[in-house]
PDB file of C-alpha atoms in Angstrom:
ATOM      1  CA  MET X   1     -22.369  31.315 -15.657  1.00 75.00           C
ATOM      2  CA  GLU X   2     -21.707  31.429 -19.436  1.00 84.00           C
ATOM      3  CA  GLU X   3     -21.069  28.570 -21.662  1.00 88.00           C
ATOM      4  CA  ILE X   4     -17.642  27.910 -22.858  1.00 86.00           C
ATOM      5  CA  THR X   5     -17.076  26.322 -26.567  1.00 89.00           C
ATOM      6  CA  PHE X   6     -13.810  25.189 -27.915  1.00 91.00           C
ATOM      7  CA  SER X   7     -12.857  25.050 -31.513  1.00 92.00           C
ATOM      8  CA  LYS X   8      -9.989  23.213 -30.629  1.00 94.00           C
ATOM      9  CA  TYR X   9      -8.599  20.281 -28.835  1.00 95.00           C
ATOM     10  CA  ALA X  10      -5.584  21.832 -27.544  1.00 94.00           C
ATOM     11  CA  ASP X  11      -7.789  24.688 -26.440  1.00 93.00           C
ATOM     12  CA  PHE X  12     -10.004  21.955 -24.729  1.00 92.00           C
ATOM     13  CA  LYS X  13      -7.052  19.861 -23.174  1.00 89.00           C
ATOM     14  CA  THR X  14      -5.233  22.911 -21.593  1.00 91.00           C
ATOM     15  CA  VAL X  15      -8.640  24.277 -20.113  1.00 90.00           C
ATOM     16  CA  MET X  16      -9.434  20.738 -18.658  1.00 87.00           C
ATOM     17  CA  ASP X  17      -5.785  20.253 -17.410  1.00 83.00           C
ATOM     18  CA  ALA X  18      -6.124  23.248 -15.373  1.00 87.00           C
ATOM     19  CA  GLU X  19      -8.721  22.098 -13.395  1.00 85.00           C
ATOM     20  CA  ILE X  20      -7.657  18.972 -12.791  1.00 81.00           C
ATOM     21  CA  LYS X  21      -4.667  20.755 -11.378  1.00 84.00           C
ATOM     22  CA  GLY X  22      -6.926  22.982  -9.474  1.00 87.00           C
ATOM     23  CA  ALA X  23      -8.993  19.939  -7.889  1.00 87.00           C
ATOM     24  CA  VAL X  24      -5.679  18.195  -6.915  1.00 87.00           C
ATOM     25  CA  GLN X  25      -4.228  21.332  -5.202  1.00 90.00           C
ATOM     26  CA  GLY X  26      -8.104  21.423  -3.718  1.00 92.00           C
ATOM     27  CA  PHE X  27      -7.636  18.200  -2.347  1.00 91.00           C
ATOM     28  CA  VAL X  28      -3.924  18.812  -0.485  1.00 94.00           C
ATOM     29  CA  ASN X  29      -5.634  22.466   0.558  1.00 95.00           C
ATOM     30  CA  ILE X  30      -8.325  20.745   2.411  1.00 96.00           C
ATOM     31  CA  GLY X  31      -6.304  17.990   3.696  1.00 96.00           C
ATOM     32  CA  TYR X  32      -4.137  20.213   5.316  1.00 97.00           C
ATOM     33  CA  LEU X  33      -6.645  22.467   6.784  1.00 97.00           C
ATOM     34  CA  LEU X  34      -8.685  19.311   8.326  1.00 97.00           C
ATOM     35  CA  LYS X  35      -4.751  18.716   9.651  1.00 97.00           C
ATOM     36  CA  VAL X  36      -4.698  22.218  11.168  1.00 96.00           C
ATOM     37  CA  ALA X  37      -8.179  21.508  12.765  1.00 96.00           C
ATOM     38  CA  ARG X  38      -6.955  18.388  14.250  1.00 96.00           C
ATOM     39  CA  ASP X  39      -3.522  19.059  15.817  1.00 96.00           C
ATOM     40  CA  THR X  40      -4.221  23.055  16.767  1.00 96.00           C
ATOM     41  CA  ASN X  41      -7.194  24.034  19.277  1.00 94.00           C
ATOM     42  CA  ILE X  42      -8.587  26.006  16.528  1.00 95.00           C
ATOM     43  CA  LEU X  43     -11.905  24.503  16.743  1.00 96.00           C
ATOM     44  CA  GLN X  44     -12.269  24.938  20.383  1.00 93.00           C
ATOM     45  CA  GLU X  45     -14.468  28.144  20.188  1.00 94.00           C
ATOM     46  CA  SER X  46     -16.391  26.174  17.488  1.00 95.00           C
ATOM     47  CA  GLY X  47     -17.925  24.074  19.930  1.00 93.00           C
ATOM     48  CA  TYR X  48     -16.896  20.527  17.797  1.00 95.00           C
ATOM     49  CA  LYS X  49     -14.869  18.361  19.684  1.00 94.00           C
ATOM     50  CA  THR X  50     -13.416  16.520  16.870  1.00 96.00           C
ATOM     51  CA  VAL X  51     -12.174  17.270  13.322  1.00 97.00           C
ATOM     52  CA  ALA X  52     -14.432  14.751  11.989  1.00 96.00           C
ATOM     53  CA  GLU X  53     -17.398  15.958  14.064  1.00 96.00           C
ATOM     54  CA  PHE X  54     -16.837  19.346  12.260  1.00 97.00           C
ATOM     55  CA  ALA X  55     -16.142  17.976   9.192  1.00 96.00           C
ATOM     56  CA  LYS X  56     -19.330  16.080   8.958  1.00 97.00           C
ATOM     57  CA  ALA X  57     -21.602  19.041  10.534  1.00 97.00           C
ATOM     58  CA  GLU X  58     -20.488  21.565   8.369  1.00 96.00           C
ATOM     59  CA  TYR X  59     -19.461  19.946   5.178  1.00 95.00           C
ATOM     60  CA  GLY X  60     -21.192  16.311   5.225  1.00 96.00           C
ATOM     61  CA  LEU X  61     -17.635  14.767   5.227  1.00 95.00           C
ATOM     62  CA  THR X  62     -17.393  11.254   6.493  1.00 96.00           C
ATOM     63  CA  LYS X  63     -14.556   9.827   8.853  1.00 96.00           C
ATOM     64  CA  ASP X  64     -13.616   7.693   5.764  1.00 95.00           C
ATOM     65  CA  VAL X  65     -13.474  11.267   3.336  1.00 94.00           C
ATOM     66  CA  VAL X  66     -11.739  13.290   6.078  1.00 96.00           C
ATOM     67  CA  SER X  67      -9.199  10.459   6.571  1.00 95.00           C
ATOM     68  CA  ARG X  68      -8.537  10.355   3.179  1.00 93.00           C
ATOM     69  CA  TYR X  69      -8.107  14.091   2.606  1.00 94.00           C
ATOM     70  CA  ILE X  70      -5.604  13.990   5.240  1.00 96.00           C
ATOM     71  CA  ARG X  71      -3.703  10.807   3.687  1.00 95.00           C
ATOM     72  CA  ILE X  72      -3.434  12.689   0.298  1.00 94.00           C
ATOM     73  CA  ASN X  73      -1.817  15.572   2.223  1.00 96.00           C
ATOM     74  CA  ASP X  74       0.418  13.309   4.254  1.00 96.00           C
ATOM     75  CA  ARG X  75       1.954  11.660   0.921  1.00 95.00           C
ATOM     76  CA  PHE X  76       1.352  14.249  -1.473  1.00 94.00           C
ATOM     77  CA  SER X  77       2.409  17.239  -0.126  1.00 95.00           C
ATOM     78  CA  LYS X  78       6.132  18.998   0.234  1.00 94.00           C
ATOM     79  CA  ASN X  79       7.201  17.583   3.828  1.00 94.00           C
ATOM     80  CA  GLY X  80       3.317  16.216   4.281  1.00 94.00           C
ATOM     81  CA  TYR X  81       2.330  19.123   6.170  1.00 96.00           C
ATOM     82  CA  SER X  82       1.800  21.820   3.873  1.00 96.00           C
ATOM     83  CA  MET X  83      -0.606  23.598   0.618  1.00 95.00           C
ATOM     84  CA  GLU X  84       1.837  22.760  -1.661  1.00 93.00           C
ATOM     85  CA  LEU X  85       1.584  19.737  -3.947  1.00 91.00           C
ATOM     86  CA  LYS X  86       5.038  18.036  -4.251  1.00 92.00           C
ATOM     87  CA  ILE X  87       6.814  18.209  -7.812  1.00 90.00           C
ATOM     88  CA  GLY X  88       5.770  15.491  -9.862  1.00 87.00           C
ATOM     89  CA  TYR X  89       2.029  15.085  -8.500  1.00 90.00           C
ATOM     90  CA  GLU X  90       0.458  17.828 -10.201  1.00 84.00           C
ATOM     91  CA  SER X  91      -0.659  16.309 -13.442  1.00 84.00           C
ATOM     92  CA  TYR X  92      -2.398  13.376 -11.455  1.00 89.00           C
ATOM     93  CA  GLY X  93      -6.034  13.516 -11.065  1.00 86.00           C
ATOM     94  CA  ILE X  94      -7.263  12.947  -7.126  1.00 89.00           C
ATOM     95  CA  GLY X  95      -8.712   9.421  -8.071  1.00 91.00           C
ATOM     96  CA  LYS X  96      -5.446   8.306  -9.110  1.00 93.00           C
ATOM     97  CA  LEU X  97      -3.666   9.720  -6.025  1.00 94.00           C
ATOM     98  CA  GLN X  98      -6.516   7.919  -4.109  1.00 93.00           C
ATOM     99  CA  GLU X  99      -4.884   4.861  -5.663  1.00 94.00           C
ATOM    100  CA  MET X 100      -1.775   5.599  -5.186  1.00 95.00           C
ATOM    101  CA  LEU X 101      -2.270   5.820  -1.070  1.00 95.00           C
ATOM    102  CA  ALA X 102      -2.048   2.084  -0.723  1.00 93.00           C
ATOM    103  CA  LEU X 103       1.273   2.026  -2.692  1.00 95.00           C
ATOM    104  CA  PRO X 104       4.885   2.455  -1.422  1.00 94.00           C
ATOM    105  CA  ASP X 105       6.293   5.634  -2.402  1.00 92.00           C
ATOM    106  CA  GLU X 106       9.259   3.350  -4.576  1.00 93.00           C
ATOM    107  CA  ILE X 107       6.562   2.077  -6.611  1.00 94.00           C
ATOM    108  CA  ASN X 108       4.516   5.335  -6.716  1.00 93.00           C
ATOM    109  CA  ASP X 109       7.956   7.428  -7.702  1.00 91.00           C
ATOM    110  CA  VAL X 110       8.346   5.265 -10.806  1.00 92.00           C
ATOM    111  CA  LEU X 111       4.591   5.550 -12.079  1.00 93.00           C
ATOM    112  CA  THR X 112       3.646   8.398 -14.560  1.00 93.00           C
ATOM    113  CA  PRO X 113       0.729  10.615 -14.935  1.00 91.00           C
ATOM    114  CA  GLU X 114      -0.090   9.457 -18.589  1.00 92.00           C
ATOM    115  CA  LEU X 115      -1.206   5.939 -17.152  1.00 93.00           C
ATOM    116  CA  SER X 116      -4.667   5.491 -16.387  1.00 93.00           C
ATOM    117  CA  LYS X 117      -6.625   4.770 -13.208  1.00 94.00           C
ATOM    118  CA  GLU X 118      -7.265   1.432 -14.132  1.00 95.00           C
ATOM    119  CA  GLN X 119      -3.777   0.930 -14.831  1.00 95.00           C
ATOM    120  CA  ILE X 120      -2.716   2.219 -11.191  1.00 95.00           C
ATOM    121  CA  ILE X 121      -5.462   0.190 -10.131  1.00 95.00           C
ATOM    122  CA  GLU X 122      -4.321  -3.201 -11.501  1.00 95.00           C
ATOM    123  CA  THR X 123      -0.719  -2.107 -10.104  1.00 95.00           C
ATOM    124  CA  ARG X 124      -2.142  -1.287  -6.687  1.00 94.00           C
ATOM    125  CA  ARG X 125      -3.693  -4.894  -7.076  1.00 93.00           C
ATOM    126  CA  GLU X 126      -0.379  -6.722  -8.050  1.00 92.00           C
ATOM    127  CA  TYR X 127       1.191  -5.113  -5.111  1.00 91.00           C
ATOM    128  CA  GLN X 128      -1.431  -6.070  -3.086  1.00 90.00           C
ATOM    129  CA  GLU X 129      -1.728  -9.759  -3.941  1.00 87.00           C
ATOM    130  CA  GLU X 130       2.188  -9.763  -3.996  1.00 85.00           C
ATOM    131  CA  GLN X 131       2.411  -8.771  -0.568  1.00 84.00           C
ATOM    132  CA  ARG X 132      -0.397 -11.760   0.478  1.00 81.00           C
ATOM    133  CA  ILE X 133       2.554 -14.596  -0.647  1.00 73.00           C
ATOM    134  CA  THR X 134       4.646 -15.569   2.648  1.00 68.00           C
ATOM    135  CA  ASP X 135       8.172 -16.304   2.697  1.00 62.00           C
ATOM    136  CA  MET X 136       7.399 -19.785   2.866  1.00 59.00           C
ATOM    137  CA  GLU X 137       5.559 -19.568  -0.175  1.00 67.00           C
ATOM    138  CA  VAL X 138       8.362 -18.068  -2.125  1.00 62.00           C
ATOM    139  CA  LEU X 139      10.818 -20.896  -0.449  1.00 57.00           C
ATOM    140  CA  MET X 140       8.367 -23.679  -1.731  1.00 58.00           C
ATOM    141  CA  GLU X 141       8.181 -22.209  -5.013  1.00 63.00           C
ATOM    142  CA  GLU X 142      12.230 -22.458  -5.713  1.00 60.00           C
ATOM    143  CA  LYS X 143      12.620 -25.695  -7.119  1.00 63.00           C
ATOM    144  CA  ASP X 144      14.904 -27.970  -5.767  1.00 69.00           C
ATOM    145  CA  GLU X 145      15.433 -31.854  -6.757  1.00 74.00           C
ATOM    146  CA  VAL X 146      15.364 -33.060  -2.979  1.00 72.00           C
ATOM    147  CA  GLN X 147      12.846 -30.572  -2.071  1.00 69.00           C
ATOM    148  CA  GLN X 148      10.729 -32.203  -4.874  1.00 71.00           C
ATOM    149  CA  SER X 149      11.134 -35.455  -3.917  1.00 78.00           C
ATOM    150  CA  LEU X 150       9.514 -35.177  -0.513  1.00 76.00           C
ATOM    151  CA  ALA X 151       5.906 -36.386  -0.236  1.00 75.00           C
ATOM    152  CA  SER X 152       4.193 -33.826   2.210  1.00 76.00           C
ATOM    153  CA  THR X 153       4.126 -30.015   2.288  1.00 74.00           C
ATOM    154  CA  LEU X 154       5.344 -30.394   5.953  1.00 72.00           C
ATOM    155  CA  GLU X 155       8.778 -32.001   4.880  1.00 74.00           C
ATOM    156  CA  LYS X 156       8.910 -29.722   1.873  1.00 73.00           C
ATOM    157  CA  ALA X 157       8.813 -26.849   4.139  1.00 73.00           C
ATOM    158  CA  MET X 158      10.997 -28.023   6.982  1.00 71.00           C
ATOM    159  CA  PHE X 159      13.591 -29.283   4.441  1.00 73.00           C
ATOM    160  CA  GLU X 160      13.447 -25.731   3.136  1.00 72.00           C
ATOM    161  CA  CYS X 161      14.159 -24.029   6.733  1.00 73.00           C
ATOM    162  CA  LEU X 162      16.778 -26.598   7.882  1.00 72.00           C
ATOM    163  CA  LYS X 163      18.456 -26.289   4.380  1.00 73.00           C
ATOM    164  CA  ALA X 164      20.252 -23.060   5.387  1.00 71.00           C
ATOM    165  CA  GLU X 165      21.486 -24.819   8.725  1.00 77.00           C
ATOM    166  CA  VAL X 166      23.288 -27.576   7.818  1.00 75.00           C
ATOM    167  CA  GLU X 167      24.171 -28.582  11.097  1.00 79.00           C
ATOM    168  CA  ILE X 168      20.796 -28.464  12.594  1.00 77.00           C
ATOM    169  CA  PHE X 169      19.530 -30.613   9.656  1.00 73.00           C
ATOM    170  CA  LYS X 170      21.736 -33.195   9.917  1.00 77.00           C
ATOM    171  CA  LEU X 171      20.638 -33.644  13.585  1.00 79.00           C
ATOM    172  CA  VAL X 172      17.247 -33.991  12.865  1.00 75.00           C
ATOM    173  CA  ASP X 173      17.566 -36.198   9.988  1.00 75.00           C
ATOM    174  CA  THR X 174      19.701 -38.436  12.296  1.00 80.00           C
ATOM    175  CA  ALA X 175      16.852 -38.085  15.226  1.00 77.00           C
ATOM    176  CA  LEU X 176      13.908 -38.898  12.719  1.00 76.00           C
ATOM    177  CA  ASN X 177      15.804 -41.846  10.589  1.00 79.00           C
ATOM    178  CA  THR X 178      17.471 -43.682  13.392  1.00 82.00           C
ATOM    179  CA  ALA X 179      14.111 -44.291  15.248  1.00 78.00           C
ATOM    180  CA  GLU X 180      11.674 -47.025  14.916  1.00 82.00           C
ATOM    181  CA  SER X 181       8.321 -45.682  15.968  1.00 82.00           C
ATOM    182  CA  ILE X 182       6.911 -42.170  16.055  1.00 79.00           C
ATOM    183  CA  GLU X 183       7.475 -41.960  20.025  1.00 82.00           C
ATOM    184  CA  GLU X 184      11.112 -42.581  19.371  1.00 81.00           C
ATOM    185  CA  ARG X 185      11.505 -39.880  16.888  1.00 75.00           C
ATOM    186  CA  LEU X 186       9.482 -37.326  19.006  1.00 76.00           C
ATOM    187  CA  ASN X 187      11.675 -38.177  21.980  1.00 79.00           C
ATOM    188  CA  ASN X 188      14.638 -37.673  19.581  1.00 73.00           C
ATOM    189  CA  LEU X 189      13.790 -34.605  18.448  1.00 72.00           C
ATOM    190  CA  LYS X 190      12.743 -33.321  22.214  1.00 76.00           C
ATOM    191  CA  THR X 191      16.449 -34.063  23.115  1.00 76.00           C
ATOM    192  CA  LEU X 192      17.865 -31.876  20.078  1.00 71.00           C
TER     193      LEU X 192
END
């Protein structure tokens, strides 16, 4: 193969962009072909029982890599089952698309190809961290004077849960505050 030289950055960038686009298209195509092998009886005469077995023996691809190719095709090909890349994803590198697999379409739709892979990784991390926050944590974050004056986390959580249900809140409050012992409080709560 002959060595290619470039005299201008613009020429180099044009060639590089075409190669990146081709690499992404290749991933989508491979994902499609693996799905065909998975979903049809095309492998029947090969002796391979599964697409994973075929891909490992013929190309050295692990199950994880096969899964990634298929998921890229699912998410980034037209109609989720074709060799045609969705419009708008042609300029992303394969590394970016792999990171974008972990993001919902609503977020992917606002990302741009100009973002670096590291920026997409950071977006993915922020999204995953946000997903770990429970509804109760969100409720606990809201500042309410009464809630803040309560001593325990349990009291604060109960206050937040019952705040929207005023009648139930009043019944629980009465059951707890009219009792003279813990046993009486528990009995009062059981009768609600």
